[in-house]
PDB file of C-alpha atoms in Angstrom:
ATOM      1  CA  PRO A 399     109.053  97.952 107.362  1.00 72.00           C
ATOM      2  CA  MET A 400     107.001  97.123 110.450  1.00 82.00           C
ATOM      3  CA  ALA A 401     109.797  98.334 112.732  1.00 86.00           C
ATOM      4  CA  ALA A 402     109.900 101.628 110.827  1.00 88.00           C
ATOM      5  CA  PHE A 403     106.147 102.055 111.195  1.00 86.00           C
ATOM      6  CA  VAL A 404     106.329 101.262 114.918  1.00 89.00           C
ATOM      7  CA  CYS A 405     109.248 103.688 115.406  1.00 91.00           C
ATOM      8  CA  ALA A 406     107.487 106.483 113.507  1.00 90.00           C
ATOM      9  CA  SER A 407     104.292 105.899 115.481  1.00 89.00           C
ATOM     10  CA  ALA A 408     106.175 105.779 118.788  1.00 91.00           C
ATOM     11  CA  ILE A 409     107.992 109.044 118.051  1.00 91.00           C
ATOM     12  CA  THR A 410     104.773 110.805 117.094  1.00 90.00           C
ATOM     13  CA  MET A 411     102.856 109.376 120.068  1.00 90.00           C
ATOM     14  CA  ALA A 412     105.630 110.341 122.498  1.00 90.00           C
ATOM     15  CA  LEU A 413     105.542 113.915 121.242  1.00 88.00           C
ATOM     16  CA  GLU A 414     101.737 113.984 121.389  1.00 86.00           C
ATOM     17  CA  PHE A 415     101.767 112.550 124.907  1.00 86.00           C
ATOM     18  CA  ALA A 416     104.289 115.091 126.147  1.00 82.00           C
ATOM     19  CA  PHE A 417     102.134 118.000 125.009  1.00 78.00           C
ATOM     20  CA  SER A 418      98.857 116.458 126.117  1.00 77.00           C
ATOM     21  CA  MET A 419     100.224 116.214 129.657  1.00 76.00           C
ATOM     22  CA  ILE A 420     100.459 120.006 129.938  1.00 70.00           C
ATOM     23  CA  GLN A 421      96.786 120.408 129.060  1.00 70.00           C
ATOM     24  CA  ASN A 422      94.335 120.690 131.936  1.00 68.00           C
ATOM     25  CA  ASN A 423      90.546 120.930 132.142  1.00 71.00           C
ATOM     26  CA  HIS A 424      90.517 124.710 131.752  1.00 76.00           C
ATOM     27  CA  PRO A 425      93.421 125.626 129.461  1.00 75.00           C
ATOM     28  CA  SER A 426      94.405 129.254 129.113  1.00 80.00           C
ATOM     29  CA  ALA A 427      94.756 130.993 125.761  1.00 83.00           C
ATOM     30  CA  ILE A 428      98.546 130.601 125.934  1.00 84.00           C
ATOM     31  CA  GLN A 429      98.218 126.861 126.575  1.00 81.00           C
ATOM     32  CA  LEU A 430      95.804 126.489 123.663  1.00 82.00           C
ATOM     33  CA  ALA A 431      98.147 128.436 121.382  1.00 85.00           C
ATOM     34  CA  THR A 432     101.106 126.319 122.515  1.00 84.00           C
ATOM     35  CA  LEU A 433      99.161 123.131 121.883  1.00 84.00           C
ATOM     36  CA  ALA A 434      98.095 124.320 118.432  1.00 84.00           C
ATOM     37  CA  VAL A 435     101.688 125.132 117.468  1.00 87.00           C
ATOM     38  CA  ALA A 436     102.879 121.826 118.924  1.00 87.00           C
ATOM     39  CA  GLU A 437     100.233 119.866 116.982  1.00 87.00           C
ATOM     40  CA  PHE A 438     101.267 121.652 113.797  1.00 88.00           C
ATOM     41  CA  LEU A 439     104.951 120.850 114.348  1.00 89.00           C
ATOM     42  CA  ILE A 440     104.185 117.243 115.277  1.00 90.00           C
ATOM     43  CA  GLY A 441     102.183 116.962 112.060  1.00 89.00           C
ATOM     44  CA  LEU A 442     105.212 118.178 110.085  1.00 90.00           C
ATOM     45  CA  ILE A 443     107.493 115.675 111.812  1.00 92.00           C
ATOM     46  CA  SER A 444     104.958 112.944 111.125  1.00 92.00           C
ATOM     47  CA  ALA A 445     104.838 113.859 107.421  1.00 92.00           C
ATOM     48  CA  ILE A 446     108.637 113.672 107.185  1.00 93.00           C
ATOM     49  CA  LEU A 447     108.675 110.295 108.971  1.00 93.00           C
ATOM     50  CA  ASN A 448     105.950 108.992 106.637  1.00 92.00           C
ATOM     51  CA  VAL A 449     108.157 109.873 103.661  1.00 93.00           C
ATOM     52  CA  GLY A 450     110.876 107.754 105.312  1.00 92.00           C
ATOM     53  CA  ILE A 451     108.422 104.846 105.518  1.00 93.00           C
ATOM     54  CA  LEU A 452     107.602 105.320 101.828  1.00 93.00           C
ATOM     55  CA  ASP A 453     111.340 105.281 101.082  1.00 93.00           C
ATOM     56  CA  ILE A 454     111.621 101.887 102.791  1.00 93.00           C
ATOM     57  CA  HIS A 455     108.607 100.596 100.854  1.00 92.00           C
ATOM     58  CA  LEU A 456     110.104 101.771  97.564  1.00 94.00           C
ATOM     59  CA  SER A 457     113.398 100.043  98.400  1.00 93.00           C
ATOM     60  CA  MET A 458     111.526  96.820  99.151  1.00 93.00           C
ATOM     61  CA  ALA A 459     109.498  97.025  95.927  1.00 94.00           C
ATOM     62  CA  ARG A 460     112.673  97.613  93.910  1.00 94.00           C
ATOM     63  CA  ARG A 461     114.423  94.729  95.678  1.00 94.00           C
ATOM     64  CA  LYS A 462     117.094  97.028  97.096  1.00 94.00           C
ATOM     65  CA  THR A 463     118.537  96.777 100.558  1.00 92.00           C
ATOM     66  CA  TYR A 464     116.695  98.786 103.173  1.00 91.00           C
ATOM     67  CA  ASP A 465     117.462  99.824 106.690  1.00 89.00           C
ATOM     68  CA  LEU A 466     115.673 101.416 109.611  1.00 88.00           C
ATOM     69  CA  LYS A 467     117.883 104.495 109.073  1.00 90.00           C
ATOM     70  CA  GLN A 468     115.832 105.240 105.947  1.00 91.00           C
ATOM     71  CA  LEU A 469     112.980 106.211 108.261  1.00 91.00           C
ATOM     72  CA  PHE A 470     114.881 109.447 108.897  1.00 92.00           C
ATOM     73  CA  SER A 471     115.904 110.029 105.258  1.00 89.00           C
ATOM     74  CA  GLY A 472     113.297 112.773 104.931  1.00 88.00           C
ATOM     75  CA  PHE A 473     115.161 114.872 107.500  1.00 90.00           C
ATOM     76  CA  GLN A 474     118.376 114.616 105.468  1.00 88.00           C
ATOM     77  CA  ASN A 475     116.985 115.145 101.960  1.00 77.00           C
ATOM     78  CA  HIS A 476     115.317 118.564 101.811  1.00 82.00           C
ATOM     79  CA  PRO A 477     112.630 118.308 104.497  1.00 91.00           C
ATOM     80  CA  ASP A 478     111.451 121.736 103.341  1.00 91.00           C
ATOM     81  CA  ARG A 479     110.071 120.212 100.127  1.00 92.00           C
ATOM     82  CA  ILE A 480     108.212 117.546 102.120  1.00 93.00           C
ATOM     83  CA  ILE A 481     106.730 120.225 104.369  1.00 93.00           C
ATOM     84  CA  ILE A 482     105.700 122.388 101.412  1.00 93.00           C
ATOM     85  CA  CYS A 483     104.111 119.402  99.652  1.00 93.00           C
ATOM     86  CA  ALA A 484     102.226 118.381 102.800  1.00 92.00           C
ATOM     87  CA  PHE A 485     101.052 121.957 103.299  1.00 92.00           C
ATOM     88  CA  LEU A 486      99.883 122.343  99.675  1.00 92.00           C
ATOM     89  CA  VAL A 487      98.054 118.994  99.669  1.00 91.00           C
ATOM     90  CA  THR A 488      96.337 119.903 102.947  1.00 89.00           C
ATOM     91  CA  ALA A 489      95.424 123.372 101.667  1.00 91.00           C
ATOM     92  CA  ALA A 490      93.964 121.948  98.445  1.00 89.00           C
ATOM     93  CA  THR A 491      91.938 119.436 100.434  1.00 87.00           C
ATOM     94  CA  LEU A 492      90.643 122.188 102.726  1.00 89.00           C
ATOM     95  CA  VAL A 493      89.601 124.245  99.693  1.00 92.00           C
ATOM     96  CA  SER A 494      87.417 121.319  98.651  1.00 92.00           C
ATOM     97  CA  ALA A 495      85.450 121.817 101.895  1.00 91.00           C
ATOM     98  CA  VAL A 496      84.421 125.369 100.964  1.00 92.00           C
ATOM     99  CA  PRO A 497      81.082 124.336  99.367  1.00 92.00           C
ATOM    100  CA  MET A 498      80.092 122.429 102.514  1.00 91.00           C
ATOM    101  CA  PHE A 499      81.094 125.375 104.706  1.00 91.00           C
ATOM    102  CA  ILE A 500      78.893 127.702 102.613  1.00 91.00           C
ATOM    103  CA  GLY A 501      76.007 125.228 102.883  1.00 90.00           C
ATOM    104  CA  MET A 502      76.444 125.034 106.659  1.00 91.00           C
ATOM    105  CA  VAL A 503      76.436 128.817 107.030  1.00 90.00           C
ATOM    106  CA  LEU A 504      73.277 129.125 104.947  1.00 88.00           C
ATOM    107  CA  PHE A 505      71.596 126.364 106.960  1.00 88.00           C
ATOM    108  CA  VAL A 506      72.545 127.918 110.302  1.00 89.00           C
ATOM    109  CA  LEU A 507      71.209 131.331 109.226  1.00 89.00           C
ATOM    110  CA  LYS A 508      67.770 129.913 108.485  1.00 87.00           C
ATOM    111  CA  GLN A 509      66.905 126.284 109.031  1.00 88.00           C
ATOM    112  CA  THR A 510      64.483 125.216 106.329  1.00 89.00           C
ATOM    113  CA  ALA A 511      63.981 121.987 104.422  1.00 90.00           C
ATOM    114  CA  LEU A 512      65.332 123.560 101.248  1.00 89.00           C
ATOM    115  CA  ARG A 513      68.503 124.663 103.020  1.00 88.00           C
ATOM    116  CA  ALA A 514      68.871 121.195 104.562  1.00 89.00           C
ATOM    117  CA  ILE A 515      68.799 119.759 101.044  1.00 92.00           C
ATOM    118  CA  LEU A 516      71.304 122.415  99.971  1.00 90.00           C
ATOM    119  CA  LEU A 517      73.533 121.459 102.906  1.00 90.00           C
ATOM    120  CA  ALA A 518      73.397 117.786 101.914  1.00 92.00           C
ATOM    121  CA  ALA A 519      74.178 118.667  98.281  1.00 93.00           C
ATOM    122  CA  THR A 520      77.129 120.884  99.209  1.00 94.00           C
ATOM    123  CA  ALA A 521      78.428 118.222 101.617  1.00 93.00           C
ATOM    124  CA  LEU A 522      78.266 115.648  98.812  1.00 95.00           C
ATOM    125  CA  LEU A 523      80.009 118.056  96.433  1.00 94.00           C
ATOM    126  CA  SER A 524      82.758 118.687  98.985  1.00 94.00           C
ATOM    127  CA  ALA A 525      83.209 114.948  99.560  1.00 94.00           C
ATOM    128  CA  VAL A 526      83.532 114.273  95.823  1.00 94.00           C
ATOM    129  CA  LEU A 527      85.963 117.174  95.347  1.00 94.00           C
ATOM    130  CA  GLY A 528      87.974 116.013  98.352  1.00 93.00           C
ATOM    131  CA  LEU A 529      88.223 112.464  97.007  1.00 93.00           C
ATOM    132  CA  ILE A 530      89.259 113.681  93.557  1.00 94.00           C
ATOM    133  CA  LEU A 531      92.004 115.830  95.080  1.00 94.00           C
ATOM    134  CA  PHE A 532      93.059 113.061  97.486  1.00 93.00           C
ATOM    135  CA  PHE A 533      93.600 110.632  94.629  1.00 95.00           C
ATOM    136  CA  ALA A 534      95.119 113.279  92.339  1.00 95.00           C
ATOM    137  CA  PHE A 535      97.839 113.919  94.941  1.00 95.00           C
ATOM    138  CA  GLN A 536      98.335 110.248  95.838  1.00 94.00           C
ATOM    139  CA  LEU A 537     101.807 110.048  94.238  1.00 95.00           C
ATOM    140  CA  VAL A 538     103.279 113.357  95.440  1.00 96.00           C
ATOM    141  CA  PHE A 539     105.642 111.909  98.029  1.00 94.00           C
ATOM    142  CA  TYR A 540     106.746 109.019  95.793  1.00 95.00           C
ATOM    143  CA  ILE A 541     107.665 111.541  93.099  1.00 96.00           C
ATOM    144  CA  LEU A 542     109.460 113.604  95.728  1.00 93.00           C
ATOM    145  CA  LEU A 543     111.586 110.561  96.606  1.00 92.00           C
ATOM    146  CA  ASP A 544     112.286 109.548  93.007  1.00 93.00           C
ATOM    147  CA  HIS A 545     113.124 113.045  91.771  1.00 93.00           C
ATOM    148  CA  PRO A 546     115.117 114.920  94.412  1.00 88.00           C
ATOM    149  CA  LYS A 547     115.636 117.890  92.071  1.00 91.00           C
ATOM    150  CA  TYR A 548     111.888 118.534  91.581  1.00 93.00           C
ATOM    151  CA  SER A 549     110.289 121.408  93.447  1.00 93.00           C
ATOM    152  CA  ALA A 550     107.201 120.818  95.576  1.00 92.00           C
ATOM    153  CA  VAL A 551     104.892 122.377  92.977  1.00 94.00           C
ATOM    154  CA  THR A 552     106.453 120.255  90.213  1.00 96.00           C
ATOM    155  CA  CYS A 553     105.781 117.127  92.306  1.00 95.00           C
ATOM    156  CA  LEU A 554     102.143 118.159  92.707  1.00 95.00           C
ATOM    157  CA  LYS A 555     101.752 118.787  88.970  1.00 96.00           C
ATOM    158  CA  GLU A 556     103.449 115.504  88.101  1.00 97.00           C
ATOM    159  CA  SER A 557     101.194 113.592  90.506  1.00 96.00           C
ATOM    160  CA  ILE A 558      98.119 115.151  88.894  1.00 96.00           C
ATOM    161  CA  ARG A 559      99.461 114.245  85.443  1.00 97.00           C
ATOM    162  CA  LEU A 560     100.280 110.653  86.399  1.00 97.00           C
ATOM    163  CA  MET A 561      96.934 110.103  88.152  1.00 96.00           C
ATOM    164  CA  ASN A 562      94.948 111.524  85.243  1.00 96.00           C
ATOM    165  CA  GLY A 563      92.707 108.650  84.130  1.00 95.00           C
ATOM    166  CA  HIS A 564      93.790 106.427  87.040  1.00 95.00           C
ATOM    167  CA  LYS A 565      91.931 107.951  90.009  1.00 94.00           C
ATOM    168  CA  GLY A 566      89.020 105.506  89.637  1.00 92.00           C
ATOM    169  CA  ARG A 567      91.340 102.508  89.717  1.00 94.00           C
ATOM    170  CA  CYS A 568      93.148 103.909  92.750  1.00 94.00           C
ATOM    171  CA  PHE A 569      89.771 104.471  94.438  1.00 93.00           C
ATOM    172  CA  TYR A 570      88.798 100.865  93.706  1.00 94.00           C
ATOM    173  CA  ILE A 571      92.076  99.544  95.140  1.00 94.00           C
ATOM    174  CA  THR A 572      91.662 101.701  98.255  1.00 93.00           C
ATOM    175  CA  LEU A 573      88.072 100.523  98.629  1.00 93.00           C
ATOM    176  CA  SER A 574      89.192  96.894  98.415  1.00 94.00           C
ATOM    177  CA  PHE A 575      91.038  97.356 101.723  1.00 93.00           C
ATOM    178  CA  LEU A 576      87.941  98.652 103.521  1.00 92.00           C
ATOM    179  CA  GLY A 577      87.094  95.249 105.018  1.00 92.00           C
ATOM    180  CA  MET A 578      90.600  94.849 106.384  1.00 91.00           C
ATOM    181  CA  ASP A 579      90.464  98.386 107.819  1.00 90.00           C
ATOM    182  CA  ILE A 580      87.196  97.606 109.586  1.00 93.00           C
ATOM    183  CA  LEU A 581      88.656  94.403 111.051  1.00 93.00           C
ATOM    184  CA  MET A 582      91.709  96.343 112.205  1.00 89.00           C
ATOM    185  CA  LEU A 583      89.476  98.871 113.993  1.00 90.00           C
ATOM    186  CA  LEU A 584      87.447  96.083 115.607  1.00 92.00           C
ATOM    187  CA  SER A 585      90.620  94.457 116.931  1.00 88.00           C
ATOM    188  CA  LEU A 586      91.608  97.534 118.952  1.00 76.00           C
TER     189      LEU A 586
END
């Protein structure tokens, strides 16, 4: 599994590096548009590779044989569904930021203490909504792997159904890795 993670990271970094080399200090509008499209496409490739990593993890958990070739299984098994799922999860998460955006606009129009409090409240609301959606969609790609016949929307609905009543436990498990994440960042 570590080799798959390293390969996926290397592929993504190589693509990122290639496009970052064409950027200069004063990019033109065409360069910025090219970079934006490239970043979008690299994000899609990364999502498909991450599904391959999940496939390897599922094989390990089920005590099945696994191979580095599984890293690319997402490209062979309906990558369109992976892309649609990634897009829908991202869109839902962005929708959760709408309250904070409204609070920011109101604060920028007139900076008062009341609007600063409103900004903080809307930011908190957006964070809570974002976390709820993040944990509600936690199983989307696992469901996608287990049920190849399911559509992207069905995978989203099934993830919401399965995570109903379990988001708090998933949050707690994620939080338990915070110390390890901090140590990982400090080791860089």
